[in-house]
Coordinates of C-alpha atoms in Angstrom, one line a residue:
M1 CA 24.6 -86.5 -44.3
A2 CA 23.4 -88.1 -47.6
C3 CA 22.7 -84.6 -49.0
S4 CA 26.1 -83.1 -48.1
S5 CA 28.0 -85.9 -49.9
N6 CA 27.1 -84.4 -53.2
W7 CA 28.3 -80.9 -52.3
W8 CA 31.1 -81.0 -54.9
R9 CA 28.8 -81.6 -57.9
A10 CA 27.6 -78.0 -58.1
P11 CA 31.0 -76.3 -58.5
V12 CA 32.3 -79.1 -60.8
Y13 CA 29.1 -78.9 -63.0
F14 CA 29.4 -75.1 -63.1
T15 CA 33.1 -75.2 -64.1
V16 CA 32.4 -77.6 -66.8
S17 CA 29.6 -75.4 -68.1
V18 CA 31.9 -72.4 -68.2
L19 CA 34.6 -74.4 -70.0
L20 CA 32.2 -75.7 -72.6
A21 CA 30.9 -72.2 -73.2
F22 CA 34.4 -70.9 -73.6
L23 CA 35.4 -73.7 -76.0
A24 CA 32.3 -73.1 -78.1
I25 CA 32.7 -69.4 -78.4
S26 CA 36.5 -69.7 -79.0
T27 CA 35.7 -71.8 -82.1
A28 CA 33.0 -69.4 -83.3
L29 CA 35.2 -66.4 -82.9
R30 CA 37.6 -67.5 -85.7
S31 CA 35.1 -66.1 -88.1
L32 CA 34.8 -62.7 -86.5
P33 CA 36.6 -59.9 -88.3
R34 CA 39.0 -57.7 -86.3
D35 CA 38.3 -54.0 -86.3
N36 CA 41.7 -52.3 -85.9
S37 CA 40.1 -49.1 -84.6
L38 CA 39.0 -50.9 -81.4
P39 CA 41.2 -51.2 -78.4
T40 CA 43.0 -54.5 -78.0
K41 CA 42.3 -56.9 -75.2
T42 CA 45.5 -55.9 -73.5
T43 CA 44.7 -52.1 -73.4
I44 CA 41.3 -52.7 -71.9
A45 CA 42.3 -55.6 -69.6
P46 CA 41.9 -53.5 -66.4
L47 CA 38.4 -52.4 -67.5
L48 CA 37.4 -56.0 -68.3
L49 CA 38.8 -57.2 -65.0
D50 CA 36.7 -54.7 -63.1
A51 CA 33.6 -55.5 -65.2
S52 CA 34.0 -59.2 -64.7
S53 CA 34.4 -58.7 -61.0
A54 CA 31.1 -56.7 -60.9
L55 CA 29.3 -59.4 -62.9
R56 CA 30.5 -62.2 -60.5
K57 CA 29.3 -60.2 -57.5
S58 CA 25.9 -60.1 -59.1
G59 CA 25.9 -63.8 -59.9
F60 CA 26.5 -63.6 -63.7
N61 CA 29.6 -65.9 -63.6
I62 CA 29.5 -67.3 -67.1
I63 CA 29.2 -63.9 -68.8
A64 CA 31.9 -62.6 -66.5
T65 CA 34.3 -65.4 -67.6
L66 CA 33.5 -64.9 -71.3
L67 CA 33.9 -61.1 -71.1
Q68 CA 37.5 -61.6 -69.9
I69 CA 38.4 -64.4 -72.3
T70 CA 36.6 -63.3 -75.5
P71 CA 35.6 -59.6 -75.2
E72 CA 35.2 -59.5 -79.0
I73 CA 31.8 -61.0 -78.7
F74 CA 30.4 -58.1 -76.7
I75 CA 32.6 -55.1 -77.8
S76 CA 32.7 -54.1 -81.4
S77 CA 32.5 -50.3 -81.1
P78 CA 34.0 -47.5 -79.0
H79 CA 30.9 -47.7 -76.7
S80 CA 29.1 -50.9 -75.6
T81 CA 26.2 -52.0 -73.5
I82 CA 26.0 -55.6 -72.4
F83 CA 22.8 -57.3 -71.1
A84 CA 24.1 -60.2 -69.1
I85 CA 22.1 -63.4 -69.3
P86 CA 21.7 -65.5 -66.1
D87 CA 23.9 -68.6 -65.7
S88 CA 20.9 -70.8 -65.5
S89 CA 19.9 -69.8 -69.1
I90 CA 23.3 -70.7 -70.5
A91 CA 24.6 -73.7 -68.5
N92 CA 21.9 -76.0 -69.8
A93 CA 22.0 -74.7 -73.4
S94 CA 22.4 -77.4 -76.1
H95 CA 23.1 -74.9 -78.9
T96 CA 26.0 -75.1 -81.3
S97 CA 28.9 -72.7 -80.9
W98 CA 27.7 -70.3 -83.6
L99 CA 24.2 -70.3 -82.1
L100 CA 25.7 -69.3 -78.7
K101 CA 27.8 -66.6 -80.4
H102 CA 24.7 -65.1 -82.0
L103 CA 22.8 -65.3 -78.7
F104 CA 25.4 -63.3 -76.9
Q105 CA 25.8 -60.8 -79.8
Y106 CA 22.0 -60.2 -79.6
H107 CA 22.5 -59.2 -76.0
A108 CA 25.1 -56.5 -76.7
S109 CA 24.5 -53.1 -78.3
P110 CA 27.0 -50.7 -79.9
L111 CA 25.2 -47.9 -77.9
Q112 CA 26.0 -46.8 -74.4
L113 CA 22.8 -47.1 -72.4
S114 CA 22.7 -46.6 -68.7
M115 CA 19.5 -47.3 -66.8
K116 CA 18.9 -43.5 -66.8
D117 CA 19.2 -43.5 -70.6
L118 CA 16.8 -46.4 -70.9
L119 CA 14.2 -44.8 -68.7
K120 CA 14.3 -41.7 -70.9
K121 CA 13.2 -43.7 -73.9
H122 CA 9.5 -44.3 -74.7
R123 CA 7.8 -47.7 -74.8
G124 CA 8.1 -49.1 -78.4
S125 CA 11.6 -47.7 -79.0
C126 CA 14.1 -50.0 -80.6
F127 CA 17.8 -50.0 -80.5
P128 CA 20.4 -52.1 -82.4
T129 CA 22.4 -55.1 -81.3
L130 CA 25.6 -56.6 -82.5
F131 CA 23.8 -59.5 -84.3
H132 CA 23.4 -58.8 -88.1
G133 CA 21.4 -55.6 -87.6
K134 CA 18.8 -57.3 -85.4
N135 CA 17.0 -54.9 -82.9
V136 CA 15.5 -55.2 -79.5
A137 CA 12.5 -53.2 -78.3
L138 CA 11.6 -51.5 -75.1
T139 CA 8.3 -53.2 -74.2
K140 CA 7.8 -51.5 -70.8
V141 CA 9.2 -48.3 -69.4
D142 CA 8.1 -47.0 -66.0
E143 CA 10.3 -44.1 -64.9
K144 CA 8.6 -43.7 -61.6
E145 CA 9.1 -47.3 -60.6
R146 CA 12.4 -47.5 -62.4
V147 CA 11.3 -50.6 -64.3
V148 CA 12.4 -51.4 -67.9
E149 CA 11.6 -54.5 -69.9
I150 CA 13.3 -55.3 -73.2
N151 CA 11.5 -57.8 -75.5
H152 CA 9.3 -58.4 -72.4
V153 CA 12.3 -59.4 -70.3
L154 CA 12.9 -57.4 -67.1
V155 CA 16.2 -55.6 -66.6
S156 CA 16.6 -57.2 -63.2
H157 CA 20.1 -55.8 -62.3
P158 CA 20.5 -52.3 -63.7
D159 CA 23.9 -50.6 -63.9
I160 CA 25.9 -53.5 -62.7
F161 CA 28.9 -51.8 -64.3
L162 CA 29.2 -48.1 -65.4
N163 CA 32.8 -47.2 -66.3
G164 CA 34.1 -45.3 -69.3
P165 CA 32.8 -46.8 -72.6
L166 CA 31.2 -49.9 -71.0
T167 CA 27.8 -50.3 -69.5
I168 CA 26.5 -53.7 -68.2
H169 CA 23.0 -54.6 -67.0
G170 CA 21.7 -58.0 -65.8
V171 CA 18.4 -59.3 -67.3
L172 CA 16.0 -61.9 -66.0
G173 CA 16.4 -64.2 -69.1
P174 CA 17.3 -64.2 -72.8
F175 CA 15.7 -61.7 -75.1
T176 CA 14.8 -64.4 -77.6
S177 CA 13.8 -68.1 -77.4
M178 CA 16.2 -69.8 -79.8
D179 CA 14.8 -72.9 -81.3
P180 CA 17.2 -75.0 -83.4
R181 CA 14.2 -76.2 -85.4
Y182 CA 14.0 -72.8 -87.1
V183 CA 17.6 -73.1 -88.1
N184 CA 17.1 -76.5 -89.7
Q185 CA 14.2 -75.1 -91.7
G186 CA 16.2 -72.1 -92.9
W187 CA 14.5 -69.8 -90.4
D188 CA 15.7 -66.8 -88.4
H189 CA 16.7 -68.4 -85.1
I190 CA 16.9 -65.0 -83.4
Q191 CA 13.3 -64.0 -82.9
A192 CA 13.7 -60.2 -83.0
P193 CA 10.9 -57.6 -83.1
I194 CA 10.2 -55.8 -86.4
C195 CA 11.2 -52.2 -86.2
D196 CA 11.1 -49.4 -88.9
S197 CA 13.8 -47.2 -90.1
N198 CA 13.1 -44.8 -87.3
L199 CA 13.8 -47.5 -84.7
S200 CA 10.2 -47.7 -83.6
L201 CA 8.3 -51.0 -83.1
V202 CA 6.2 -51.6 -86.3
S203 CA 3.6 -53.7 -84.6
E204 CA 3.6 -54.7 -81.0
A205 CA 1.0 -57.3 -81.7
I206 CA 3.6 -59.3 -83.7
A207 CA 6.2 -59.0 -81.0
T208 CA 3.8 -59.8 -78.1
K209 CA 1.1 -62.1 -79.2
N210 CA 2.6 -65.5 -78.4
V211 CA -0.2 -67.5 -80.1
V212 CA 0.9 -68.1 -83.7
E213 CA 4.4 -67.3 -84.8
W214 CA 3.3 -64.7 -87.3
T215 CA 6.7 -63.1 -87.6
H216 CA 8.2 -66.4 -88.6
V217 CA 5.3 -67.1 -91.1
I218 CA 5.9 -63.8 -92.9
R219 CA 9.7 -64.1 -92.9
L220 CA 9.6 -67.7 -94.1
L221 CA 7.2 -66.8 -96.9
S222 CA 9.6 -64.0 -98.0
S223 CA 12.6 -66.3 -97.9
K224 CA 10.9 -69.0 -99.9
G225 CA 9.9 -66.6 -102.7
F226 CA 6.3 -65.9 -101.8
V227 CA 7.1 -62.2 -101.4
S228 CA 3.9 -60.6 -102.7
F229 CA 1.7 -62.8 -100.4
A230 CA 4.0 -62.1 -97.4
I231 CA 3.6 -58.4 -98.1
G232 CA -0.2 -58.8 -98.3
L233 CA -0.3 -60.8 -95.1
N234 CA 1.9 -58.3 -93.2
S235 CA -0.4 -55.5 -94.4
V236 CA -3.5 -57.0 -92.9
L237 CA -2.1 -58.8 -89.9
D238 CA -3.3 -56.3 -87.4
G239 CA -6.9 -56.9 -88.5
I240 CA -6.5 -60.6 -88.3
L241 CA -5.1 -60.4 -84.8
D242 CA -7.8 -58.1 -83.6
D243 CA -10.5 -60.4 -84.8
K244 CA -8.9 -63.7 -83.8
M245 CA -7.2 -63.1 -80.5
K246 CA -7.5 -66.7 -79.5
L247 CA -6.3 -68.2 -82.8
N248 CA -4.1 -71.1 -81.6
S249 CA -3.2 -72.7 -84.9
V250 CA -3.4 -72.0 -88.6
T251 CA -2.9 -73.4 -92.1
V252 CA -1.6 -71.0 -94.7
F253 CA -2.0 -71.6 -98.4
A254 CA 0.7 -69.4 -100.1
P255 CA 0.5 -68.6 -103.9
P256 CA 3.7 -67.6 -105.7
E257 CA 2.1 -64.5 -107.2
F258 CA -0.4 -62.4 -105.4
S259 CA -1.6 -59.5 -107.6
F260 CA -4.2 -58.4 -104.9
V261 CA -1.4 -56.8 -102.8
A262 CA -2.2 -53.5 -104.4
S263 CA -5.9 -53.8 -103.8
A264 CA -7.9 -51.7 -101.3
S265 CA -7.2 -52.7 -97.7
S266 CA -10.7 -54.2 -97.1
L267 CA -10.5 -56.3 -100.2
L268 CA -6.9 -57.4 -99.6
E269 CA -7.7 -58.5 -96.1
K270 CA -10.7 -60.6 -97.3
I271 CA -8.6 -62.3 -99.9
V272 CA -5.7 -63.0 -97.6
R273 CA -8.1 -64.4 -95.0
F274 CA -9.5 -66.7 -97.7
H275 CA -6.0 -68.3 -97.9
I276 CA -5.9 -69.1 -94.1
L277 CA -7.6 -71.8 -92.1
P278 CA -8.2 -71.3 -88.4
R279 CA -6.6 -74.7 -87.6
K280 CA -3.5 -76.6 -88.5
L281 CA -4.0 -79.3 -91.2
T282 CA -0.9 -81.0 -92.6
Y283 CA -0.9 -82.4 -96.2
M284 CA -1.7 -85.9 -94.9
E285 CA -4.6 -84.6 -92.9
L286 CA -6.0 -82.7 -95.9
A287 CA -5.6 -85.8 -98.1
S288 CA -7.5 -87.9 -95.6
L289 CA -10.6 -85.7 -96.0
P290 CA -13.3 -86.8 -98.4
A291 CA -13.8 -85.2 -101.8
N292 CA -15.9 -82.0 -101.6
A293 CA -15.2 -81.6 -97.9
T294 CA -15.4 -77.9 -97.0
L295 CA -12.7 -76.0 -95.1
C296 CA -13.6 -73.0 -93.1
T297 CA -11.3 -70.0 -93.6
L298 CA -10.8 -66.7 -91.8
A299 CA -13.0 -65.0 -94.4
P300 CA -16.5 -65.2 -93.1
D301 CA -19.0 -67.1 -95.3
H302 CA -16.2 -68.1 -97.7
D303 CA -15.0 -71.7 -97.5
L304 CA -12.6 -73.8 -99.5
E305 CA -13.3 -77.2 -100.9
I306 CA -11.3 -80.4 -101.3
S307 CA -11.3 -81.0 -105.0
K308 CA -9.7 -84.4 -105.0
A309 CA -8.3 -86.4 -102.2
V310 CA -8.4 -90.2 -102.7
N311 CA -5.2 -90.9 -100.8
I312 CA -1.9 -89.3 -99.9
T313 CA -0.2 -90.5 -103.0
Q314 CA -2.6 -89.0 -105.5
E315 CA -2.9 -85.4 -106.5
L316 CA -4.6 -83.1 -103.9
M317 CA -6.3 -79.9 -105.0
I318 CA -8.1 -77.2 -103.0
N319 CA -10.7 -75.2 -105.0
Q320 CA -9.2 -76.8 -108.2
V321 CA -5.7 -75.3 -107.3
K322 CA -2.8 -77.7 -106.9
I323 CA -0.7 -77.9 -103.7
V324 CA 2.7 -77.8 -105.2
A325 CA 4.8 -77.5 -102.0
P326 CA 3.1 -79.4 -99.2
N327 CA 4.2 -78.9 -95.6
M328 CA 6.7 -76.3 -96.8
F329 CA 7.1 -75.3 -93.2
E330 CA 5.5 -76.8 -90.1
S331 CA 5.6 -76.0 -86.4
K332 CA 3.4 -76.9 -83.5
K333 CA 1.1 -74.0 -84.3
F334 CA 1.1 -73.6 -88.1
V335 CA 1.7 -75.2 -91.4
I336 CA 2.3 -73.6 -94.8
H337 CA 1.5 -75.2 -98.1
G338 CA 2.6 -73.7 -101.4
I339 CA -0.1 -73.6 -104.0
S340 CA 0.2 -73.1 -107.8
Q341 CA -1.9 -69.9 -107.9
A342 CA -4.1 -67.8 -105.7
F343 CA -7.6 -69.0 -104.8
K344 CA -10.4 -67.3 -106.7
L345 CA -12.9 -65.7 -104.4
G346 CA -16.5 -65.7 -105.7
E347 CA -18.6 -62.5 -106.0
L348 CA -17.5 -60.3 -103.1
P349 CA -20.0 -58.6 -101.0
N350 CA -19.6 -54.9 -100.2
T351 CA -16.2 -54.7 -98.5
S352 CA -16.5 -51.1 -97.2
R353 CA -16.1 -50.8 -93.5

């Protein structure tokens, strides 16, 4: 009977989780603008009640509760599609109220998309969410098997609710892995795929290769003012990924000005590669290396050299170029150092492909 004595803990824990989620979202909602063209909570109460009931029957209790209490999170247009996250993905969340709000907004779309509608779309199609123009992408569509994956997450409970302007699906997990570390570093905490103006996935490699967080690298560089180098890196990223499929960590040396961005693609790729090491080396690790030590780069037969590294308190230079912003951003898989200018690549061999 020892096991049965704790039967009450599950419902109590669950109730507390729901209340905590409600309190967090209620606080966050104070900043949401009210669109007077939308129906009020009172006018759509019967619809919300039916939708919440359908969600509970499918096991999505927390989303069901939030939909009744704070529908403004999920409904901001005449038509809405909600992708319900499992309770297990929410109950243990340690995010702040506004992070939770963003997470739920990223799982709602201003479009009405039934499972039939989703199956008609092609793989690589994107569609908007309610979070700051961030999109999600259809990464698998199998009309015969009636299987749809969004951001590589299975739509596990299609068409939970189809009534009037509201469509609800259940998904196997969140569309994004929210890491508070990115927020602390000024990073995008919603890891969304990059889509073009035609709502097509720009590069599936960026969205699917879970080795180095290249999307974050490019966006961080842009946000920190290294725009030209970010553009150059983004332009040649497919080639880097094709050649280095097992690249587990990198060090990026980012110059503030990168005039090579207008160069021919073969030359641009070689120079960008010359600024990337195929392993992660923090500033302290670089400083611990002896003077004249060589550093292999992603550019074949073109290495960098430690110009001066006596200890971590003295000036450290790579190829006679100063590191002016050491450890500008660091994660488990990459580190970015800001440098005073681009590295000069020696005489280039024939770069024609």
